[in-house]
Coordinates of C-alpha atoms and ligand atoms in Angstrom, one line a residue:
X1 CA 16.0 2.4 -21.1
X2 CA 14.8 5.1 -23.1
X3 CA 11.2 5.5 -24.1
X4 CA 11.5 9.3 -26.1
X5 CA 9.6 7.7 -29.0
X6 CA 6.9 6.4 -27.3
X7 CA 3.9 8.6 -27.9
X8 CA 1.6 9.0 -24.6
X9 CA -1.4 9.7 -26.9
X10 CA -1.0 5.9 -28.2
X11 CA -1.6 4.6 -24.7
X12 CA 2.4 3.1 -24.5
X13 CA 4.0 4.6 -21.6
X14 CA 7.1 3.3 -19.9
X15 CA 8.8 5.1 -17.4
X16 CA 11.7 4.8 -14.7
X17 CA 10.0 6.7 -12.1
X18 CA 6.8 5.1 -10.5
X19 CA 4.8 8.3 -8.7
X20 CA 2.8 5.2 -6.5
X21 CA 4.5 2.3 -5.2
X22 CA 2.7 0.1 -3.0
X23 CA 4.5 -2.9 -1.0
X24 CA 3.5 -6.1 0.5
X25 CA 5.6 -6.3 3.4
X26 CA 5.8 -9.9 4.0
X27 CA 8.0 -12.9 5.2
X28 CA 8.8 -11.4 8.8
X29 CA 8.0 -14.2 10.5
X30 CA 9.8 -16.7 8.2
X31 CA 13.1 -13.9 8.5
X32 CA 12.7 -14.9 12.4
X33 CA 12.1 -18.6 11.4
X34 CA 15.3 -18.6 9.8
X35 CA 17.3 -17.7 12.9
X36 CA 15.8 -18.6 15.6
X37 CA 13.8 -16.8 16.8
X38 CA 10.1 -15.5 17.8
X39 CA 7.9 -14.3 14.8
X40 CA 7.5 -11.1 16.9
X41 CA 10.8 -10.2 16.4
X42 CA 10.3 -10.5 12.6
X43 CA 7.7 -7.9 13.0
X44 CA 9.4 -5.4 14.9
X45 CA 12.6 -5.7 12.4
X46 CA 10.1 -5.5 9.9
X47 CA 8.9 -2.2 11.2
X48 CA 12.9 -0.9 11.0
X49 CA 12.6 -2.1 7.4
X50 CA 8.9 0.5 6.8
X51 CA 11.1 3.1 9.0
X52 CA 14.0 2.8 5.9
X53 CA 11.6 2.6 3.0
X54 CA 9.9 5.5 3.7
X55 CA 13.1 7.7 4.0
X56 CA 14.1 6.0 0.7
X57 CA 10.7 6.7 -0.9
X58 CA 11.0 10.3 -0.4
X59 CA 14.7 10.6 -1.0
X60 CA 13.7 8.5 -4.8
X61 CA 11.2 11.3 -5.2
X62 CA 8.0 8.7 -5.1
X63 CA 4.8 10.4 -4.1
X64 CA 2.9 8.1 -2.9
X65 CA 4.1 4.9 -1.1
X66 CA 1.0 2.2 -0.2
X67 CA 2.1 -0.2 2.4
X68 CA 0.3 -3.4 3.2
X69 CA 0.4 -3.4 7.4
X70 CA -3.3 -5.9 8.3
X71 CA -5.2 -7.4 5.9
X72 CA -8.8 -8.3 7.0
X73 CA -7.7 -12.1 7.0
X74 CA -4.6 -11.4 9.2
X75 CA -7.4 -11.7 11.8
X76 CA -7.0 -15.5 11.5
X77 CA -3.6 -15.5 13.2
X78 CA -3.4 -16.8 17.1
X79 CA -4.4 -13.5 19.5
X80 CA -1.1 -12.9 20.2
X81 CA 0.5 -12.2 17.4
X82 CA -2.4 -9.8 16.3
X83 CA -2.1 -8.0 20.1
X84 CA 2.0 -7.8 18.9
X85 CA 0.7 -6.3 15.2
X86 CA -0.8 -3.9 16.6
X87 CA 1.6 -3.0 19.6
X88 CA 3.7 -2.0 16.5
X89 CA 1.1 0.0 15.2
X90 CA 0.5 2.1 18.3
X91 CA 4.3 1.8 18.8
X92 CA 5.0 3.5 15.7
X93 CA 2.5 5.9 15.8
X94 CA 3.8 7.0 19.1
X95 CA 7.1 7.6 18.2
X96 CA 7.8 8.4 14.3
X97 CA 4.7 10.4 14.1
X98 CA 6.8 13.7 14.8
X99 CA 9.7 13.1 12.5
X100 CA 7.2 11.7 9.5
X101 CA 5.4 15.1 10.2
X102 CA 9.0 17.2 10.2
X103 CA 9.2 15.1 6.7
X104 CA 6.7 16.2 5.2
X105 CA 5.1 13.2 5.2
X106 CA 1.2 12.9 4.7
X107 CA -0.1 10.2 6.2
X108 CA -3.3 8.0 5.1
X109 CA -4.8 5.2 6.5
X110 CA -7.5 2.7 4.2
X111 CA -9.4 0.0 5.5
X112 CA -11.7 -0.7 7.8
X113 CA -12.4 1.4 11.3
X114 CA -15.0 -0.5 12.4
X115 CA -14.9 -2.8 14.9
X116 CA -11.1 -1.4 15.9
X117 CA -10.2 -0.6 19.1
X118 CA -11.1 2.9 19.9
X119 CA -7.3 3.7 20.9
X120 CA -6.0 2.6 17.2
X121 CA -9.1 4.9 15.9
X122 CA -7.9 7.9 18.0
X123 CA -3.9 7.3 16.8
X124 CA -4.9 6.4 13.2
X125 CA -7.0 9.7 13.1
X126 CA -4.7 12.1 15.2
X127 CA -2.1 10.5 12.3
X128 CA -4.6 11.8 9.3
X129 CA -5.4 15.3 10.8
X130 CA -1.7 16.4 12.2
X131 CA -0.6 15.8 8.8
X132 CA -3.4 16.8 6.4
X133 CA -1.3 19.9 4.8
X134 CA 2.1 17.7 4.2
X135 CA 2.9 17.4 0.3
X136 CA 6.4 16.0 0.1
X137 CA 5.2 11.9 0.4
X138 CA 1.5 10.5 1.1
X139 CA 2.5 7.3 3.0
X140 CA -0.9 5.0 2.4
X141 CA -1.1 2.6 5.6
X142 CA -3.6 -0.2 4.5
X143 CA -4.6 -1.4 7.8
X144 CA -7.1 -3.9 8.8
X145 CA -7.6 -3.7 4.5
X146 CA -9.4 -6.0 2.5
X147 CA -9.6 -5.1 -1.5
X148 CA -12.7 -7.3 -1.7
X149 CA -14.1 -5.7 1.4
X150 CA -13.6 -2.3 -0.2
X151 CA -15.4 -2.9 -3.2
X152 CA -18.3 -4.2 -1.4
X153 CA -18.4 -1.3 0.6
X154 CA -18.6 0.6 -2.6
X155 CA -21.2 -1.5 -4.4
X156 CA -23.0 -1.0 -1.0
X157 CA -23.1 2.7 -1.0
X158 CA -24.0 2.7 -4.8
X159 CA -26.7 0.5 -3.9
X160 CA -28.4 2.7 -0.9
X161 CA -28.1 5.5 -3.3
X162 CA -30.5 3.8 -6.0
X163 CA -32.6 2.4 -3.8
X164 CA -33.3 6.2 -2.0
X165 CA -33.8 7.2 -5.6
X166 CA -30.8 9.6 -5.7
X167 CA -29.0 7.3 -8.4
X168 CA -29.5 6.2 -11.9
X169 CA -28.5 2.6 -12.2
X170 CA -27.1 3.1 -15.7
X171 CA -24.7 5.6 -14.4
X172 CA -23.2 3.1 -12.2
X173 CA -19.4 2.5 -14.3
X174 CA -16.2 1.7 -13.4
X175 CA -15.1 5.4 -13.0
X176 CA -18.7 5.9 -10.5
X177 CA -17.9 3.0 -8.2
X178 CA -13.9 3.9 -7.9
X179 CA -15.0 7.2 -6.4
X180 CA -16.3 5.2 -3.5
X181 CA -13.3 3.4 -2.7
X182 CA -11.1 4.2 0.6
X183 CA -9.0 6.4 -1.2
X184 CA -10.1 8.1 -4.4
X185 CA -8.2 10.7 -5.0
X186 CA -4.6 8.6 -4.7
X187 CA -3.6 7.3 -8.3
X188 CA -3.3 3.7 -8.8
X189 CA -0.7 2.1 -7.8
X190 CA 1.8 2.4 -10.4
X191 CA 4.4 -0.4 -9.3
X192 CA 3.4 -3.5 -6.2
X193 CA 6.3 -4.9 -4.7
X194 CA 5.9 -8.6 -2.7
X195 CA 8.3 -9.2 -0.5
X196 CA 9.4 -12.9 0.3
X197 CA 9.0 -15.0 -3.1
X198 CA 5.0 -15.3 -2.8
X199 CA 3.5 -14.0 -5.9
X200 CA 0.0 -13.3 -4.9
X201 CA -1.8 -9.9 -3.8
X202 CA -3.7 -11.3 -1.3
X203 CA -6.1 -9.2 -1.5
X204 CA -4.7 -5.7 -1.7
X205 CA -5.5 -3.3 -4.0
X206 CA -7.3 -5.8 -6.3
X207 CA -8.9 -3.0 -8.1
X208 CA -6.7 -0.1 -8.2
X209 CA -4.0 -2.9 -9.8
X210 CA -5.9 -3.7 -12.7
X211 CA -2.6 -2.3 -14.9
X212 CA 0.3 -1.9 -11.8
X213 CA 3.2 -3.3 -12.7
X214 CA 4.1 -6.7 -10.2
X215 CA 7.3 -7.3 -8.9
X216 CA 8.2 -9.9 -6.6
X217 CA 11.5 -9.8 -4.7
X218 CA 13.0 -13.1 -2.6
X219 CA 14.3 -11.3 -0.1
X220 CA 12.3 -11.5 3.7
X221 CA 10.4 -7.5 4.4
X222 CA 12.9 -7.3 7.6
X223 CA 15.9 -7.5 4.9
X224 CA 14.4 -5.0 2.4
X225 CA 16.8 -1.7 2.1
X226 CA 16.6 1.1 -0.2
X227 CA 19.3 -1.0 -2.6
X228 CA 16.2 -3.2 -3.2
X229 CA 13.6 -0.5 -3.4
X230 CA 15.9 0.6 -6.2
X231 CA 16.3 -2.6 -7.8
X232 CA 12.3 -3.0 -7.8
X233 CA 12.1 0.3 -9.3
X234 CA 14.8 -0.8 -12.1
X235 CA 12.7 -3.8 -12.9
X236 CA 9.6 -1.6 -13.1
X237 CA 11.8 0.9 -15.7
X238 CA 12.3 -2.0 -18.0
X239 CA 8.5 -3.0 -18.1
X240 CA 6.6 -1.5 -20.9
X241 CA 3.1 -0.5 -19.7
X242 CA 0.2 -0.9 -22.5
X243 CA -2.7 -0.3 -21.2
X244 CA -4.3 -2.4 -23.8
X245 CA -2.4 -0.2 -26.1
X246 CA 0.2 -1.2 -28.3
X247 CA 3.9 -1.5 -27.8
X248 CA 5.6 1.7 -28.4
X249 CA 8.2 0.3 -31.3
X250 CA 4.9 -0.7 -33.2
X251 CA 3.5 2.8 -32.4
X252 CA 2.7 5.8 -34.8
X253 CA 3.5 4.4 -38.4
Ligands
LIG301 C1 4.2 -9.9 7.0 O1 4.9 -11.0 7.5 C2 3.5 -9.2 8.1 C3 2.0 -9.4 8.1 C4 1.3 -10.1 7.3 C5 1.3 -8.6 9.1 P1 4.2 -12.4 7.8 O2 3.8 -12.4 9.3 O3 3.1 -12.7 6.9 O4 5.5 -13.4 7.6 P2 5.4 -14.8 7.0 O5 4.8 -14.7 5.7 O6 4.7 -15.7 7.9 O7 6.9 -15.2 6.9
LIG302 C1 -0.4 -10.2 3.2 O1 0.5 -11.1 3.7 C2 -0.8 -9.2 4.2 C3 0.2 -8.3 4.7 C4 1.4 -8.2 4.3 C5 -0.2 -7.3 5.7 P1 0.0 -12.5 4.3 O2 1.2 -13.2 4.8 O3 -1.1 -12.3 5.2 O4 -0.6 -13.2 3.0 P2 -0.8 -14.8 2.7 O5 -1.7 -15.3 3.8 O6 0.5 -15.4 2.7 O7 -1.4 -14.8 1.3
LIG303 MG1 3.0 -13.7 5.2

């Protein structure tokens, strides 16, 4: 697993230790499929399954950990199982708040506010500003998140910008329209877990993956432990990331 000889300077860079992991938590209601029982029961063991991962995130010394929680389709789902999403939410909130704070845990939230009730704005905010100072783990919640969605929003604020005269078009790049995105100051994502055997992103994070690394685990999000997290973060150790580089064993000669 060893990388000492790959020169950073070339561009080749494999590591064991992703600094941002971002996860797809899905198959929860196929979990409660499986036995019997109500999807809203997959979610709230799926919620036991976040309450794990984060304690394993910080105990593997990750720094940031992006979780996928309500994509902007997830709206297409029957009423109730959105009111039972965001019970969870609240729910969670509520009550791990406190100990995520005691953690050190820093907690961010990306995705759209608008249009949100105002009692998810209030907890999603009193989340943000309780633990603003907390360094140990920056747990991303994408919520009500959409990567194409946030891009627009970008392109939209460039836009206004030229169009008051405040903005060169020509100086619109790749590096100008990141800084608009939800979260610009969080590194990309080094490694994306997806739960449950789909292989898609679904639109999360469409930009900030242009070089993550993708692993996709079969196991359901209410089954995924810190044995897995580990095992996903093994797999990402034996990637080697190029960057459009070259690989390191045909490196500096
Ligand atoms: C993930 O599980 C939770 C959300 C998408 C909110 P799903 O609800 O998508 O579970 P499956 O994919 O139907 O099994
Ligand atoms: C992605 O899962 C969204 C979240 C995990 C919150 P979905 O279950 O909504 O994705 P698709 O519909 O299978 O692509
Ligand atoms: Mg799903």
């Amino acid at each position: 697993m060893s990388n000492a000889a790959a020169p950073a300077s070339q561009g080749a860079d494999r590591t064991d230790s992703p600094l941002h992991v971002a996860v797809i938590m899905d198959g929860n209601g196929r979990w409660a499929a499986a036995r019997g029982l109500p999807r809203a029961e997959g979610h709230r063991r799926g919620v036991e399954a976040l309450r794990r991962v984060v304690r394993a995130a910080h105990e593997l010394g990750i720094l940031y950990l992006t979780i996928f929680s309500f994509s902007s389709e997830n709206w297409s789902r029957p009423a109730t199982e959105i009111g039972d999403l965001f019970g969870l939410l609240r729910r969670f909130i509520r009550n791990d708040l406190a100990t995520l704070h005691r953690d050190g845990v820093r907690v961010r939230v990306i995705g759209e506010r608008q249009g949100l009730e105002s009692d998810i704005c209030a907890l999603l905010s009193e989340a943000e500003e309780l633990t603003r100072d907390n360094t140990r783990l920056n747990l991303v919640v994408a919520f009500n998140y959409g990567s194409r969605q946030e891009i627009a929003n970008a392109a939209q604020r460039l836009a206004r910008e030229v169009a008051e005269g405040r903005r060169d078009p020509a100086s619109i790049d790749a590096d100008a329209l990141g800084q608009y995105l939800d979260a610009p100051d969080i590194p990309d994502p080094d490694l994306i877990i997806r739960t449950s055997g789909e292989q898609r992103l679904s639109n999360f994070l469409m930009w900030q993956a242009a070089y993550s690394e993708l692993v996709f685990v079969p196991v359901h999000w209410p089954d995924f432990d810190k044995a897995a997290l580990e095992s996903a973060i093994a797999e990402y150790g034996r990637r080697e990331r190029r960057f459009g580089g070259l690989a390191a064993a045909k490196t500096g000669s």
